[in-house]
């Protein structure tokens, strides 16, 4: 499994969105048919939007993990954090010592 930091994931998301938008613009020069241009440009714009929206979802997840970590400093409860990424629920375990005890 590939492990990424939040900053790396955000950078990759920005680069992917820029590449997809660039691909949408480039498709206008390459394709001859107007319908093909609109279809491909729309598809690439939709993919760019999906990547961009997941970038903000990633930031929200990082904020939730940090909030749970800070709350657990005052509370003895150690809780895992659940986040959604492209519609899939991902559980992030508490990284502190003793958090793997149930």
PDB file of C-alpha atoms in Angstrom:
ATOM      1  CA  UNK A   1       0.000   0.000   0.000  1.00  0.00           C
ATOM      2  CA  UNK A   2       1.342   3.418  -0.967  1.00  0.00           C
ATOM      3  CA  UNK A   3       1.552   5.807   1.981  1.00  0.00           C
ATOM      4  CA  UNK A   4       1.257   9.523   1.240  1.00  0.00           C
ATOM      5  CA  UNK A   5       1.363  12.504   3.511  1.00  0.00           C
ATOM      6  CA  UNK A   6      -1.457  15.027   3.376  1.00  0.00           C
ATOM      7  CA  UNK A   7       0.755  17.590   1.634  1.00  0.00           C
ATOM      8  CA  UNK A   8       1.850  15.061  -0.992  1.00  0.00           C
ATOM      9  CA  UNK A   9      -1.755  14.015  -1.651  1.00  0.00           C
ATOM     10  CA  UNK A  10      -2.864  17.648  -1.960  1.00  0.00           C
ATOM     11  CA  UNK A  11       0.003  18.367  -4.372  1.00  0.00           C
ATOM     12  CA  UNK A  12      -0.875  15.322  -6.477  1.00  0.00           C
ATOM     13  CA  UNK A  13      -4.537  16.387  -6.547  1.00  0.00           C
ATOM     14  CA  UNK A  14      -3.607  19.891  -7.709  1.00  0.00           C
ATOM     15  CA  UNK A  15      -1.296  18.521 -10.409  1.00  0.00           C
ATOM     16  CA  UNK A  16      -3.940  16.045 -11.578  1.00  0.00           C
ATOM     17  CA  UNK A  17      -6.579  18.789 -11.790  1.00  0.00           C
ATOM     18  CA  UNK A  18      -4.215  21.058 -13.753  1.00  0.00           C
ATOM     19  CA  UNK A  19      -3.269  18.235 -16.141  1.00  0.00           C
ATOM     20  CA  UNK A  20      -6.933  17.351 -16.716  1.00  0.00           C
ATOM     21  CA  UNK A  21      -7.906  20.972 -17.375  1.00  0.00           C
ATOM     22  CA  UNK A  22      -4.908  21.282 -19.693  1.00  0.00           C
ATOM     23  CA  UNK A  23      -6.052  18.117 -21.452  1.00  0.00           C
ATOM     24  CA  UNK A  24      -9.512  19.615 -21.898  1.00  0.00           C
ATOM     25  CA  UNK A  25      -8.036  22.737 -23.495  1.00  0.00           C
ATOM     26  CA  UNK A  26      -5.635  20.697 -25.638  1.00  0.00           C
ATOM     27  CA  UNK A  27      -8.507  18.516 -26.874  1.00  0.00           C
ATOM     28  CA  UNK A  28     -10.037  21.544 -28.601  1.00  0.00           C
ATOM     29  CA  UNK A  29      -6.953  21.864 -30.818  1.00  0.00           C
ATOM     30  CA  UNK A  30      -6.667  18.184 -31.686  1.00  0.00           C
ATOM     31  CA  UNK A  31     -10.238  17.109 -32.344  1.00  0.00           C
ATOM     32  CA  UNK A  32     -12.149  18.062 -35.470  1.00  0.00           C
ATOM     33  CA  UNK A  33     -15.749  17.385 -34.459  1.00  0.00           C
ATOM     34  CA  UNK A  34     -17.456  19.904 -32.203  1.00  0.00           C
ATOM     35  CA  UNK A  35     -19.435  17.194 -30.406  1.00  0.00           C
ATOM     36  CA  UNK A  36     -16.265  15.229 -29.735  1.00  0.00           C
ATOM     37  CA  UNK A  37     -14.600  18.368 -28.436  1.00  0.00           C
ATOM     38  CA  UNK A  38     -17.462  19.117 -26.079  1.00  0.00           C
ATOM     39  CA  UNK A  39     -17.760  15.510 -24.914  1.00  0.00           C
ATOM     40  CA  UNK A  40     -14.062  15.025 -24.151  1.00  0.00           C
ATOM     41  CA  UNK A  41     -13.656  18.504 -22.656  1.00  0.00           C
ATOM     42  CA  UNK A  42     -16.704  17.921 -20.450  1.00  0.00           C
ATOM     43  CA  UNK A  43     -15.400  14.527 -19.341  1.00  0.00           C
ATOM     44  CA  UNK A  44     -11.971  15.923 -18.481  1.00  0.00           C
ATOM     45  CA  UNK A  45     -13.544  18.878 -16.665  1.00  0.00           C
ATOM     46  CA  UNK A  46     -15.726  16.455 -14.678  1.00  0.00           C
ATOM     47  CA  UNK A  47     -12.668  14.393 -13.727  1.00  0.00           C
ATOM     48  CA  UNK A  48     -10.801  17.560 -12.721  1.00  0.00           C
ATOM     49  CA  UNK A  49     -13.741  18.590 -10.519  1.00  0.00           C
ATOM     50  CA  UNK A  50     -13.856  15.130  -8.905  1.00  0.00           C
ATOM     51  CA  UNK A  51     -10.142  15.252  -8.097  1.00  0.00           C
ATOM     52  CA  UNK A  52     -10.454  18.807  -6.763  1.00  0.00           C
ATOM     53  CA  UNK A  53     -13.448  17.943  -4.554  1.00  0.00           C
ATOM     54  CA  UNK A  54     -11.604  14.943  -3.105  1.00  0.00           C
ATOM     55  CA  UNK A  55      -8.682  17.237  -2.316  1.00  0.00           C
ATOM     56  CA  UNK A  56     -10.948  19.284  -0.033  1.00  0.00           C
ATOM     57  CA  UNK A  57     -12.389  16.050   1.383  1.00  0.00           C
ATOM     58  CA  UNK A  58      -8.828  15.009   2.223  1.00  0.00           C
ATOM     59  CA  UNK A  59      -8.297  18.284   4.104  1.00  0.00           C
ATOM     60  CA  UNK A  60     -11.580  17.788   6.011  1.00  0.00           C
ATOM     61  CA  UNK A  61     -10.424  14.295   6.978  1.00  0.00           C
ATOM     62  CA  UNK A  62      -7.065  15.607   8.203  1.00  0.00           C
ATOM     63  CA  UNK A  63      -8.900  18.222  10.273  1.00  0.00           C
ATOM     64  CA  UNK A  64     -11.118  15.495  11.784  1.00  0.00           C
ATOM     65  CA  UNK A  65      -8.098  13.355  12.676  1.00  0.00           C
ATOM     66  CA  UNK A  66      -6.344  16.336  14.248  1.00  0.00           C
ATOM     67  CA  UNK A  67      -9.518  17.289  16.144  1.00  0.00           C
ATOM     68  CA  UNK A  68      -9.895  13.758  17.514  1.00  0.00           C
ATOM     69  CA  UNK A  69      -6.222  13.711  18.471  1.00  0.00           C
ATOM     70  CA  UNK A  70      -6.553  17.024  20.345  1.00  0.00           C
ATOM     71  CA  UNK A  71      -9.799  15.938  22.045  1.00  0.00           C
ATOM     72  CA  UNK A  72      -8.242  12.671  23.147  1.00  0.00           C
ATOM     73  CA  UNK A  73      -5.569  14.678  24.983  1.00  0.00           C
ATOM     74  CA  UNK A  74      -8.247  15.754  27.464  1.00  0.00           C
ATOM     75  CA  UNK A  75     -10.256  12.534  27.348  1.00  0.00           C
ATOM     76  CA  UNK A  76      -9.086   8.988  27.983  1.00  0.00           C
ATOM     77  CA  UNK A  77     -11.076   7.699  25.006  1.00  0.00           C
ATOM     78  CA  UNK A  78      -9.033   6.769  21.973  1.00  0.00           C
ATOM     79  CA  UNK A  79     -11.156   6.784  18.847  1.00  0.00           C
ATOM     80  CA  UNK A  80     -10.567   5.908  15.246  1.00  0.00           C
ATOM     81  CA  UNK A  81     -11.602   8.458  12.625  1.00  0.00           C
ATOM     82  CA  UNK A  82     -13.749   7.583   9.627  1.00  0.00           C
ATOM     83  CA  UNK A  83     -13.398   9.545   6.403  1.00  0.00           C
ATOM     84  CA  UNK A  84     -14.967   9.268   2.967  1.00  0.00           C
ATOM     85  CA  UNK A  85     -12.777   9.154  -0.141  1.00  0.00           C
ATOM     86  CA  UNK A  86     -14.507   8.796  -3.529  1.00  0.00           C
ATOM     87  CA  UNK A  87     -17.540   7.359  -1.721  1.00  0.00           C
ATOM     88  CA  UNK A  88     -15.537   4.754   0.190  1.00  0.00           C
ATOM     89  CA  UNK A  89     -15.398   4.944   3.977  1.00  0.00           C
ATOM     90  CA  UNK A  90     -11.837   4.700   5.257  1.00  0.00           C
ATOM     91  CA  UNK A  91     -11.010   4.201   8.936  1.00  0.00           C
ATOM     92  CA  UNK A  92      -7.874   5.915  10.211  1.00  0.00           C
ATOM     93  CA  UNK A  93      -6.597   4.308  13.394  1.00  0.00           C
ATOM     94  CA  UNK A  94      -5.346   6.422  16.269  1.00  0.00           C
ATOM     95  CA  UNK A  95      -1.526   6.363  15.958  1.00  0.00           C
ATOM     96  CA  UNK A  96      -0.763   6.884  19.662  1.00  0.00           C
ATOM     97  CA  UNK A  97       0.634   4.092  21.835  1.00  0.00           C
ATOM     98  CA  UNK A  98      -2.079   1.870  23.241  1.00  0.00           C
ATOM     99  CA  UNK A  99      -4.563   2.766  20.523  1.00  0.00           C
ATOM    100  CA  UNK A 100      -4.562  -0.757  19.082  1.00  0.00           C
ATOM    101  CA  UNK A 101      -6.035  -2.150  22.285  1.00  0.00           C
ATOM    102  CA  UNK A 102      -9.783  -2.815  22.143  1.00  0.00           C
TER     103      UNK A 102
END
